[in-house]
Amino acid sequence: MADFFTEARTRDELGLAVFLNAGDPPLPVLADCVAMLDESGVDCLELAVPFPDSPTDGPVVRRSADRALAEGVALAETLAFVEAVRPSLKRLRIALLADWSHSLRTSPPAAYARAVADSGADALLVHGLPPRARAAHHEALREAGLPEVTTCYPASPPATVAEAAAHATGYLYVVARYGRSGGGTPPGGHAGLAPFVGALRDLTASPIAVGFGVSTAEDLASVALSGADAAIVGSAGVSALERARETGADPVNAYRSFTAALGRPCTAVPRPRGGERDHPEP
């Protein structure tokens, strides 16, 4: 089992993952952003293969995906990019996010799982995976030795939560609220997710990351109080890059400033170490 947030855990800090679309900024600039993230101690880049009209993304991420698609970036280009940047990375993990209908549907699961693994990506998260494809998908990732990122909501049915926890071998992404990305914080704030995160500890030994509505240092501090291992920051960072594009500012410096301002709060809730559960099974 991969652990995406080991170094943060050893320092009793909240892990940090950030979301970007491959191709926005353009791939040569994105390569410089990736190097900066690696040097600055960000734990994970959730790198999306761009796809149009996402029902879960707000306008900021949708505009980003449209810009990336206009650059001609698709699955092949994204995998080539990961393969090119991987050898120089010292600590940054890359979790690839791909939409099943737009990027994967026409390929056998074994083929796309092997292609993603061979690129050097550390995990795969599939958006919109239909129920009929799940068994073959899970098996293909196991056969390829490719960790899987799964998702659930705090309000998901218990069976859905259990299934997500069972297959989360990269990390389990808790989507803090329903709606599109780029919206506000969930009712009660991210700290209010503590009971749900605690219950997940009995279901998975994998790291738990919380996203949606996470955009400021205060939000990260609230996520830390939930007991999660990491926060995922998406739309706010994409917006910082968009502003740099509009004003002619250096995008790498703009994104560096944005991620630095997030800080890395200490964890107020004890977390399992070494991949163990808080409540080991008898």
PDB file of N, CA and C in Angstrom, residues 66-160:
ATOM      1  N   ASP A  66     -11.099  23.611 -20.133  1.00  0.00           N
ATOM      2  CA  ASP A  66     -11.294  24.066 -21.513  1.00  0.00           C
ATOM      3  C   ASP A  66      -9.990  24.617 -22.105  1.00  0.00           C
ATOM      4  N   ARG A  67      -9.225  25.357 -21.296  1.00  0.00           N
ATOM      5  CA  ARG A  67      -7.943  25.860 -21.787  1.00  0.00           C
ATOM      6  C   ARG A  67      -6.991  24.703 -22.094  1.00  0.00           C
ATOM      7  N   ALA A  68      -6.979  23.697 -21.220  1.00  0.00           N
ATOM      8  CA  ALA A  68      -6.102  22.552 -21.441  1.00  0.00           C
ATOM      9  C   ALA A  68      -6.516  21.763 -22.678  1.00  0.00           C
ATOM     10  N   LEU A  69      -7.802  21.583 -22.862  1.00  0.00           N
ATOM     11  CA  LEU A  69      -8.279  20.888 -24.056  1.00  0.00           C
ATOM     12  C   LEU A  69      -7.914  21.661 -25.317  1.00  0.00           C
ATOM     13  N   ALA A  70      -7.977  22.996 -25.238  1.00  0.00           N
ATOM     14  CA  ALA A  70      -7.585  23.820 -26.391  1.00  0.00           C
ATOM     15  C   ALA A  70      -6.097  23.680 -26.706  1.00  0.00           C
ATOM     16  N   GLU A  71      -5.308  23.297 -25.701  1.00  0.00           N
ATOM     17  CA  GLU A  71      -3.877  23.045 -25.910  1.00  0.00           C
ATOM     18  C   GLU A  71      -3.632  21.672 -26.547  1.00  0.00           C
ATOM     19  N   GLY A  72      -4.710  20.887 -26.711  1.00  0.00           N
ATOM     20  CA  GLY A  72      -4.570  19.562 -27.313  1.00  0.00           C
ATOM     21  C   GLY A  72      -4.135  18.487 -26.348  1.00  0.00           C
ATOM     22  N   VAL A  73      -4.341  18.703 -25.065  1.00  0.00           N
ATOM     23  CA  VAL A  73      -3.892  17.737 -24.063  1.00  0.00           C
ATOM     24  C   VAL A  73      -4.992  16.718 -23.792  1.00  0.00           C
ATOM     25  N   ALA A  74      -4.648  15.464 -23.944  1.00  0.00           N
ATOM     26  CA  ALA A  74      -5.547  14.350 -23.662  1.00  0.00           C
ATOM     27  C   ALA A  74      -4.772  13.316 -22.848  1.00  0.00           C
ATOM     28  N   LEU A  75      -5.260  12.087 -22.805  1.00  0.00           N
ATOM     29  CA  LEU A  75      -4.633  11.075 -21.965  1.00  0.00           C
ATOM     30  C   LEU A  75      -3.195  10.805 -22.377  1.00  0.00           C
ATOM     31  N   ALA A  76      -2.948  10.623 -23.670  1.00  0.00           N
ATOM     32  CA  ALA A  76      -1.588  10.293 -24.118  1.00  0.00           C
ATOM     33  C   ALA A  76      -0.603  11.393 -23.746  1.00  0.00           C
ATOM     34  N   GLU A  77      -1.002  12.636 -23.947  1.00  0.00           N
ATOM     35  CA  GLU A  77      -0.114  13.758 -23.628  1.00  0.00           C
ATOM     36  C   GLU A  77       0.128  13.862 -22.122  1.00  0.00           C
ATOM     37  N   THR A  78      -0.915  13.580 -21.343  1.00  0.00           N
ATOM     38  CA  THR A  78      -0.765  13.634 -19.890  1.00  0.00           C
ATOM     39  C   THR A  78       0.180  12.546 -19.401  1.00  0.00           C
ATOM     40  N   LEU A  79       0.032  11.337 -19.912  1.00  0.00           N
ATOM     41  CA  LEU A  79       0.926  10.248 -19.501  1.00  0.00           C
ATOM     42  C   LEU A  79       2.361  10.525 -19.920  1.00  0.00           C
ATOM     43  N   ALA A  80       2.552  11.093 -21.100  1.00  0.00           N
ATOM     44  CA  ALA A  80       3.908  11.447 -21.541  1.00  0.00           C
ATOM     45  C   ALA A  80       4.502  12.511 -20.633  1.00  0.00           C
ATOM     46  N   PHE A  81       3.668  13.442 -20.194  1.00  0.00           N
ATOM     47  CA  PHE A  81       4.138  14.479 -19.280  1.00  0.00           C
ATOM     48  C   PHE A  81       4.585  13.865 -17.955  1.00  0.00           C
ATOM     49  N   VAL A  82       3.773  12.989 -17.392  1.00  0.00           N
ATOM     50  CA  VAL A  82       4.148  12.347 -16.131  1.00  0.00           C
ATOM     51  C   VAL A  82       5.455  11.584 -16.294  1.00  0.00           C
ATOM     52  N   GLU A  83       5.580  10.853 -17.384  1.00  0.00           N
ATOM     53  CA  GLU A  83       6.806  10.091 -17.626  1.00  0.00           C
ATOM     54  C   GLU A  83       8.023  11.007 -17.713  1.00  0.00           C
ATOM     55  N   ALA A  84       7.845  12.200 -18.279  1.00  0.00           N
ATOM     56  CA  ALA A  84       8.966  13.130 -18.443  1.00  0.00           C
ATOM     57  C   ALA A  84       9.393  13.760 -17.122  1.00  0.00           C
ATOM     58  N   VAL A  85       8.426  14.084 -16.242  1.00  0.00           N
ATOM     59  CA  VAL A  85       8.793  14.785 -15.006  1.00  0.00           C
ATOM     60  C   VAL A  85       9.141  13.837 -13.868  1.00  0.00           C
ATOM     61  N   ARG A  86       8.661  12.610 -13.920  1.00  0.00           N
ATOM     62  CA  ARG A  86       8.847  11.680 -12.813  1.00  0.00           C
ATOM     63  C   ARG A  86      10.312  11.497 -12.382  1.00  0.00           C
ATOM     64  N   PRO A  87      11.280  11.313 -13.305  1.00  0.00           N
ATOM     65  CA  PRO A  87      12.643  11.015 -12.846  1.00  0.00           C
ATOM     66  C   PRO A  87      13.265  12.099 -11.982  1.00  0.00           C
ATOM     67  N   SER A  88      12.837  13.339 -12.117  1.00  0.00           N
ATOM     68  CA  SER A  88      13.458  14.432 -11.365  1.00  0.00           C
ATOM     69  C   SER A  88      12.807  14.685 -10.014  1.00  0.00           C
ATOM     70  N   LEU A  89      11.700  14.037  -9.721  1.00  0.00           N
ATOM     71  CA  LEU A  89      10.975  14.309  -8.483  1.00  0.00           C
ATOM     72  C   LEU A  89      11.602  13.575  -7.306  1.00  0.00           C
ATOM     73  N   LYS A  90      11.745  14.283  -6.192  1.00  0.00           N
ATOM     74  CA  LYS A  90      12.350  13.705  -5.000  1.00  0.00           C
ATOM     75  C   LYS A  90      11.300  13.170  -4.035  1.00  0.00           C
ATOM     76  N   ARG A  91      10.142  13.843  -3.949  1.00  0.00           N
ATOM     77  CA  ARG A  91       9.162  13.416  -2.950  1.00  0.00           C
ATOM     78  C   ARG A  91       7.722  13.553  -3.418  1.00  0.00           C
ATOM     79  N   LEU A  92       7.452  14.413  -4.372  1.00  0.00           N
ATOM     80  CA  LEU A  92       6.080  14.661  -4.801  1.00  0.00           C
ATOM     81  C   LEU A  92       5.473  13.420  -5.440  1.00  0.00           C
ATOM     82  N   ARG A  93       4.301  13.036  -4.961  1.00  0.00           N
ATOM     83  CA  ARG A  93       3.538  11.956  -5.589  1.00  0.00           C
ATOM     84  C   ARG A  93       2.573  12.553  -6.611  1.00  0.00           C
ATOM     85  N   ILE A  94       2.254  11.771  -7.621  1.00  0.00           N
ATOM     86  CA  ILE A  94       1.295  12.203  -8.635  1.00  0.00           C
ATOM     87  C   ILE A  94       0.152  11.194  -8.691  1.00  0.00           C
ATOM     88  N   ALA A  95      -1.046  11.671  -8.365  1.00  0.00           N
ATOM     89  CA  ALA A  95      -2.260  10.869  -8.512  1.00  0.00           C
ATOM     90  C   ALA A  95      -2.982  11.355  -9.761  1.00  0.00           C
ATOM     91  N   LEU A  96      -3.111  10.493 -10.726  1.00  0.00           N
ATOM     92  CA  LEU A  96      -3.766  10.861 -11.974  1.00  0.00           C
ATOM     93  C   LEU A  96      -5.275  10.751 -11.817  1.00  0.00           C
ATOM     94  N   LEU A  97      -5.982  11.787 -12.265  1.00  0.00           N
ATOM     95  CA  LEU A  97      -7.443  11.775 -12.276  1.00  0.00           C
ATOM     96  C   LEU A  97      -7.903  11.727 -13.724  1.00  0.00           C
ATOM     97  N   ALA A  98      -8.712  10.733 -14.063  1.00  0.00           N
ATOM     98  CA  ALA A  98      -9.198  10.601 -15.433  1.00  0.00           C
ATOM     99  C   ALA A  98     -10.697  10.331 -15.426  1.00  0.00           C
ATOM    100  N   ASP A  99     -11.401  10.942 -16.356  1.00  0.00           N
ATOM    101  CA  ASP A  99     -12.828  10.694 -16.509  1.00  0.00           C
ATOM    102  C   ASP A  99     -13.038   9.429 -17.326  1.00  0.00           C
ATOM    103  N   TRP A 100     -13.872   8.531 -16.813  1.00  0.00           N
ATOM    104  CA  TRP A 100     -14.048   7.244 -17.483  1.00  0.00           C
ATOM    105  C   TRP A 100     -14.637   7.428 -18.879  1.00  0.00           C
ATOM    106  N   SER A 101     -15.687   8.197 -19.016  1.00  0.00           N
ATOM    107  CA  SER A 101     -16.349   8.338 -20.313  1.00  0.00           C
ATOM    108  C   SER A 101     -15.471   9.036 -21.334  1.00  0.00           C
ATOM    109  N   HIS A 102     -14.781  10.089 -20.917  1.00  0.00           N
ATOM    110  CA  HIS A 102     -14.016  10.893 -21.864  1.00  0.00           C
ATOM    111  C   HIS A 102     -12.669  10.273 -22.204  1.00  0.00           C
ATOM    112  N   SER A 103     -11.993   9.638 -21.224  1.00  0.00           N
ATOM    113  CA  SER A 103     -10.595   9.241 -21.415  1.00  0.00           C
ATOM    114  C   SER A 103     -10.336   7.744 -21.385  1.00  0.00           C
ATOM    115  N   LEU A 104     -11.209   6.955 -20.751  1.00  0.00           N
ATOM    116  CA  LEU A 104     -10.877   5.551 -20.508  1.00  0.00           C
ATOM    117  C   LEU A 104     -11.838   4.551 -21.125  1.00  0.00           C
ATOM    118  N   ARG A 105     -13.029   4.958 -21.447  1.00  0.00           N
ATOM    119  CA  ARG A 105     -14.095   4.023 -21.795  1.00  0.00           C
ATOM    120  C   ARG A 105     -13.739   3.110 -22.955  1.00  0.00           C
ATOM    121  N   THR A 106     -12.984   3.603 -23.921  1.00  0.00           N
ATOM    122  CA  THR A 106     -12.703   2.809 -25.113  1.00  0.00           C
ATOM    123  C   THR A 106     -11.508   1.873 -24.945  1.00  0.00           C
ATOM    124  N   SER A 107     -10.848   1.911 -23.795  1.00  0.00           N
ATOM    125  CA  SER A 107      -9.688   1.047 -23.560  1.00  0.00           C
ATOM    126  C   SER A 107     -10.044  -0.042 -22.564  1.00  0.00           C
ATOM    127  N   PRO A 108      -9.537  -1.258 -22.736  1.00  0.00           N
ATOM    128  CA  PRO A 108      -9.737  -2.288 -21.711  1.00  0.00           C
ATOM    129  C   PRO A 108      -9.084  -1.844 -20.403  1.00  0.00           C
ATOM    130  N   PRO A 109      -9.677  -2.169 -19.276  1.00  0.00           N
ATOM    131  CA  PRO A 109      -9.086  -1.745 -18.003  1.00  0.00           C
ATOM    132  C   PRO A 109      -7.624  -2.148 -17.842  1.00  0.00           C
ATOM    133  N   ALA A 110      -7.282  -3.350 -18.283  1.00  0.00           N
ATOM    134  CA  ALA A 110      -5.888  -3.775 -18.139  1.00  0.00           C
ATOM    135  C   ALA A 110      -4.946  -2.873 -18.929  1.00  0.00           C
ATOM    136  N   ALA A 111      -5.416  -2.375 -20.079  1.00  0.00           N
ATOM    137  CA  ALA A 111      -4.571  -1.533 -20.914  1.00  0.00           C
ATOM    138  C   ALA A 111      -4.362  -0.166 -20.288  1.00  0.00           C
ATOM    139  N   TYR A 112      -5.440   0.480 -19.812  1.00  0.00           N
ATOM    140  CA  TYR A 112      -5.229   1.810 -19.252  1.00  0.00           C
ATOM    141  C   TYR A 112      -4.529   1.738 -17.902  1.00  0.00           C
ATOM    142  N   ALA A 113      -4.776   0.692 -17.121  1.00  0.00           N
ATOM    143  CA  ALA A 113      -4.077   0.569 -15.845  1.00  0.00           C
ATOM    144  C   ALA A 113      -2.575   0.412 -16.064  1.00  0.00           C
ATOM    145  N   ARG A 114      -2.186  -0.410 -17.035  1.00  0.00           N
ATOM    146  CA  ARG A 114      -0.770  -0.602 -17.319  1.00  0.00           C
ATOM    147  C   ARG A 114      -0.151   0.675 -17.864  1.00  0.00           C
ATOM    148  N   ALA A 115      -0.862   1.398 -18.719  1.00  0.00           N
ATOM    149  CA  ALA A 115      -0.314   2.639 -19.277  1.00  0.00           C
ATOM    150  C   ALA A 115      -0.082   3.675 -18.184  1.00  0.00           C
ATOM    151  N   VAL A 116      -1.020   3.804 -17.257  1.00  0.00           N
ATOM    152  CA  VAL A 116      -0.867   4.767 -16.164  1.00  0.00           C
ATOM    153  C   VAL A 116       0.289   4.352 -15.256  1.00  0.00           C
ATOM    154  N   ALA A 117       0.362   3.068 -14.929  1.00  0.00           N
ATOM    155  CA  ALA A 117       1.458   2.596 -14.082  1.00  0.00           C
ATOM    156  C   ALA A 117       2.808   2.810 -14.757  1.00  0.00           C
ATOM    157  N   ASP A 118       2.890   2.516 -16.038  1.00  0.00           N
ATOM    158  CA  ASP A 118       4.161   2.655 -16.756  1.00  0.00           C
ATOM    159  C   ASP A 118       4.608   4.106 -16.877  1.00  0.00           C
ATOM    160  N   SER A 119       3.673   5.049 -16.797  1.00  0.00           N
ATOM    161  CA  SER A 119       4.043   6.459 -16.887  1.00  0.00           C
ATOM    162  C   SER A 119       4.793   6.934 -15.645  1.00  0.00           C
ATOM    163  N   GLY A 120       4.648   6.207 -14.554  1.00  0.00           N
ATOM    164  CA  GLY A 120       5.249   6.623 -13.302  1.00  0.00           C
ATOM    165  C   GLY A 120       4.275   7.287 -12.354  1.00  0.00           C
ATOM    166  N   ALA A 121       3.008   7.400 -12.746  1.00  0.00           N
ATOM    167  CA  ALA A 121       2.007   7.932 -11.821  1.00  0.00           C
ATOM    168  C   ALA A 121       1.904   7.020 -10.603  1.00  0.00           C
ATOM    169  N   ASP A 122       1.626   7.622  -9.462  1.00  0.00           N
ATOM    170  CA  ASP A 122       1.606   6.875  -8.208  1.00  0.00           C
ATOM    171  C   ASP A 122       0.247   6.299  -7.863  1.00  0.00           C
ATOM    172  N   ALA A 123      -0.804   6.753  -8.526  1.00  0.00           N
ATOM    173  CA  ALA A 123      -2.156   6.252  -8.247  1.00  0.00           C
ATOM    174  C   ALA A 123      -3.085   6.747  -9.346  1.00  0.00           C
ATOM    175  N   LEU A 124      -4.268   6.160  -9.387  1.00  0.00           N
ATOM    176  CA  LEU A 124      -5.286   6.553 -10.356  1.00  0.00           C
ATOM    177  C   LEU A 124      -6.609   6.757  -9.640  1.00  0.00           C
ATOM    178  N   LEU A 125      -7.239   7.882  -9.925  1.00  0.00           N
ATOM    179  CA  LEU A 125      -8.596   8.185  -9.481  1.00  0.00           C
ATOM    180  C   LEU A 125      -9.451   8.348 -10.722  1.00  0.00           C
ATOM    181  N   VAL A 126     -10.512   7.556 -10.825  1.00  0.00           N
ATOM    182  CA  VAL A 126     -11.377   7.611 -12.001  1.00  0.00           C
ATOM    183  C   VAL A 126     -12.679   8.309 -11.648  1.00  0.00           C
ATOM    184  N   HIS A 127     -12.988   9.328 -12.412  1.00  0.00           N
ATOM    185  CA  HIS A 127     -14.222  10.090 -12.257  1.00  0.00           C
ATOM    186  C   HIS A 127     -15.316   9.431 -13.091  1.00  0.00           C
ATOM    187  N   GLY A 128     -16.474   9.217 -12.498  1.00  0.00           N
ATOM    188  CA  GLY A 128     -17.606   8.685 -13.247  1.00  0.00           C
ATOM    189  C   GLY A 128     -17.494   7.224 -13.619  1.00  0.00           C
ATOM    190  N   LEU A 129     -16.804   6.444 -12.826  1.00  0.00           N
ATOM    191  CA  LEU A 129     -16.691   5.011 -13.109  1.00  0.00           C
ATOM    192  C   LEU A 129     -18.050   4.344 -12.905  1.00  0.00           C
ATOM    193  N   PRO A 130     -18.629   3.741 -13.950  1.00  0.00           N
ATOM    194  CA  PRO A 130     -19.967   3.157 -13.788  1.00  0.00           C
ATOM    195  C   PRO A 130     -19.912   1.854 -12.996  1.00  0.00           C
ATOM    196  N   PRO A 131     -20.989   1.521 -12.309  1.00  0.00           N
ATOM    197  CA  PRO A 131     -20.985   0.300 -11.491  1.00  0.00           C
ATOM    198  C   PRO A 131     -20.604  -0.951 -12.271  1.00  0.00           C
ATOM    199  N   ARG A 132     -21.042  -1.047 -13.514  1.00  0.00           N
ATOM    200  CA  ARG A 132     -20.765  -2.262 -14.286  1.00  0.00           C
ATOM    201  C   ARG A 132     -19.280  -2.447 -14.578  1.00  0.00           C
ATOM    202  N   ALA A 133     -18.493  -1.361 -14.498  1.00  0.00           N
ATOM    203  CA  ALA A 133     -17.069  -1.434 -14.829  1.00  0.00           C
ATOM    204  C   ALA A 133     -16.182  -1.568 -13.606  1.00  0.00           C
ATOM    205  N   ARG A 134     -16.759  -1.508 -12.411  1.00  0.00           N
ATOM    206  CA  ARG A 134     -15.934  -1.390 -11.214  1.00  0.00           C
ATOM    207  C   ARG A 134     -15.111  -2.638 -10.926  1.00  0.00           C
ATOM    208  N   ALA A 135     -15.700  -3.817 -11.046  1.00  0.00           N
ATOM    209  CA  ALA A 135     -14.958  -5.040 -10.714  1.00  0.00           C
ATOM    210  C   ALA A 135     -13.733  -5.198 -11.607  1.00  0.00           C
ATOM    211  N   ALA A 136     -13.917  -5.011 -12.904  1.00  0.00           N
ATOM    212  CA  ALA A 136     -12.786  -5.139 -13.830  1.00  0.00           C
ATOM    213  C   ALA A 136     -11.752  -4.048 -13.581  1.00  0.00           C
ATOM    214  N   HIS A 137     -12.214  -2.841 -13.251  1.00  0.00           N
ATOM    215  CA  HIS A 137     -11.294  -1.746 -12.962  1.00  0.00           C
ATOM    216  C   HIS A 137     -10.434  -2.052 -11.737  1.00  0.00           C
ATOM    217  N   HIS A 138     -11.066  -2.464 -10.647  1.00  0.00           N
ATOM    218  CA  HIS A 138     -10.315  -2.771  -9.434  1.00  0.00           C
ATOM    219  C   HIS A 138      -9.304  -3.883  -9.690  1.00  0.00           C
ATOM    220  N   GLU A 139      -9.718  -4.901 -10.399  1.00  0.00           N
ATOM    221  CA  GLU A 139      -8.819  -6.024 -10.687  1.00  0.00           C
ATOM    222  C   GLU A 139      -7.649  -5.578 -11.552  1.00  0.00           C
ATOM    223  N   ALA A 140      -7.914  -4.738 -12.547  1.00  0.00           N
ATOM    224  CA  ALA A 140      -6.841  -4.273 -13.433  1.00  0.00           C
ATOM    225  C   ALA A 140      -5.804  -3.474 -12.666  1.00  0.00           C
ATOM    226  N   LEU A 141      -6.253  -2.612 -11.760  1.00  0.00           N
ATOM    227  CA  LEU A 141      -5.289  -1.832 -10.974  1.00  0.00           C
ATOM    228  C   LEU A 141      -4.473  -2.739 -10.052  1.00  0.00           C
ATOM    229  N   ARG A 142      -5.107  -3.729  -9.464  1.00  0.00           N
ATOM    230  CA  ARG A 142      -4.349  -4.676  -8.626  1.00  0.00           C
ATOM    231  C   ARG A 142      -3.294  -5.388  -9.454  1.00  0.00           C
ATOM    232  N   GLU A 143      -3.669  -5.855 -10.633  1.00  0.00           N
ATOM    233  CA  GLU A 143      -2.730  -6.587 -11.477  1.00  0.00           C
ATOM    234  C   GLU A 143      -1.570  -5.706 -11.918  1.00  0.00           C
ATOM    235  N   ALA A 144      -1.836  -4.419 -12.134  1.00  0.00           N
ATOM    236  CA  ALA A 144      -0.787  -3.490 -12.568  1.00  0.00           C
ATOM    237  C   ALA A 144       0.046  -2.963 -11.404  1.00  0.00           C
ATOM    238  N   GLY A 145      -0.352  -3.284 -10.174  1.00  0.00           N
ATOM    239  CA  GLY A 145       0.346  -2.755  -9.019  1.00  0.00           C
ATOM    240  C   GLY A 145       0.174  -1.253  -8.874  1.00  0.00           C
ATOM    241  N   LEU A 146      -0.969  -0.742  -9.338  1.00  0.00           N
ATOM    242  CA  LEU A 146      -1.227   0.692  -9.348  1.00  0.00           C
ATOM    243  C   LEU A 146      -2.190   1.046  -8.211  1.00  0.00           C
ATOM    244  N   PRO A 147      -1.758   1.825  -7.229  1.00  0.00           N
ATOM    245  CA  PRO A 147      -2.665   2.215  -6.147  1.00  0.00           C
ATOM    246  C   PRO A 147      -3.885   2.963  -6.671  1.00  0.00           C
ATOM    247  N   GLU A 148      -4.977   2.817  -5.941  1.00  0.00           N
ATOM    248  CA  GLU A 148      -6.241   3.412  -6.348  1.00  0.00           C
ATOM    249  C   GLU A 148      -6.689   4.464  -5.340  1.00  0.00           C
ATOM    250  N   VAL A 149      -7.154   5.596  -5.853  1.00  0.00           N
ATOM    251  CA  VAL A 149      -7.786   6.618  -5.029  1.00  0.00           C
ATOM    252  C   VAL A 149      -9.292   6.492  -5.231  1.00  0.00           C
ATOM    253  N   THR A 150     -10.024   6.405  -4.148  1.00  0.00           N
ATOM    254  CA  THR A 150     -11.476   6.308  -4.215  1.00  0.00           C
ATOM    255  C   THR A 150     -12.086   7.505  -3.496  1.00  0.00           C
ATOM    256  N   THR A 151     -13.367   7.717  -3.706  1.00  0.00           N
ATOM    257  CA  THR A 151     -14.039   8.872  -3.126  1.00  0.00           C
ATOM    258  C   THR A 151     -15.331   8.459  -2.435  1.00  0.00           C
ATOM    259  N   CYS A 152     -15.733   9.260  -1.450  1.00  0.00           N
ATOM    260  CA  CYS A 152     -17.054   9.127  -0.852  1.00  0.00           C
ATOM    261  C   CYS A 152     -17.418  10.457  -0.204  1.00  0.00           C
ATOM    262  N   TYR A 153     -18.698  10.617   0.071  1.00  0.00           N
ATOM    263  CA  TYR A 153     -19.215  11.781   0.784  1.00  0.00           C
ATOM    264  C   TYR A 153     -19.568  11.377   2.205  1.00  0.00           C
ATOM    265  N   PRO A 154     -19.564  12.306   3.134  1.00  0.00           N
ATOM    266  CA  PRO A 154     -20.040  11.966   4.480  1.00  0.00           C
ATOM    267  C   PRO A 154     -21.471  11.446   4.492  1.00  0.00           C
ATOM    268  N   ALA A 155     -22.282  11.886   3.518  1.00  0.00           N
ATOM    269  CA  ALA A 155     -23.678  11.442   3.456  1.00  0.00           C
ATOM    270  C   ALA A 155     -23.885  10.250   2.531  1.00  0.00           C
ATOM    271  N   SER A 156     -22.803   9.652   2.031  1.00  0.00           N
ATOM    272  CA  SER A 156     -22.949   8.483   1.161  1.00  0.00           C
ATOM    273  C   SER A 156     -23.568   7.322   1.936  1.00  0.00           C
ATOM    274  N   PRO A 157     -24.328   6.457   1.258  1.00  0.00           N
ATOM    275  CA  PRO A 157     -24.865   5.273   1.930  1.00  0.00           C
ATOM    276  C   PRO A 157     -23.735   4.426   2.514  1.00  0.00           C
ATOM    277  N   PRO A 158     -23.980   3.746   3.614  1.00  0.00           N
ATOM    278  CA  PRO A 158     -22.924   2.936   4.245  1.00  0.00           C
ATOM    279  C   PRO A 158     -22.254   1.958   3.294  1.00  0.00           C
ATOM    280  N   ALA A 159     -23.000   1.350   2.393  1.00  0.00           N
ATOM    281  CA  ALA A 159     -22.400   0.398   1.451  1.00  0.00           C
ATOM    282  C   ALA A 159     -21.432   1.095   0.512  1.00  0.00           C
ATOM    283  N   THR A 160     -21.755   2.316   0.102  1.00  0.00           N
ATOM    284  CA  THR A 160     -20.865   3.088  -0.772  1.00  0.00           C
ATOM    285  C   THR A 160     -19.583   3.458  -0.047  1.00  0.00           C
TER     286      THR A 160
END
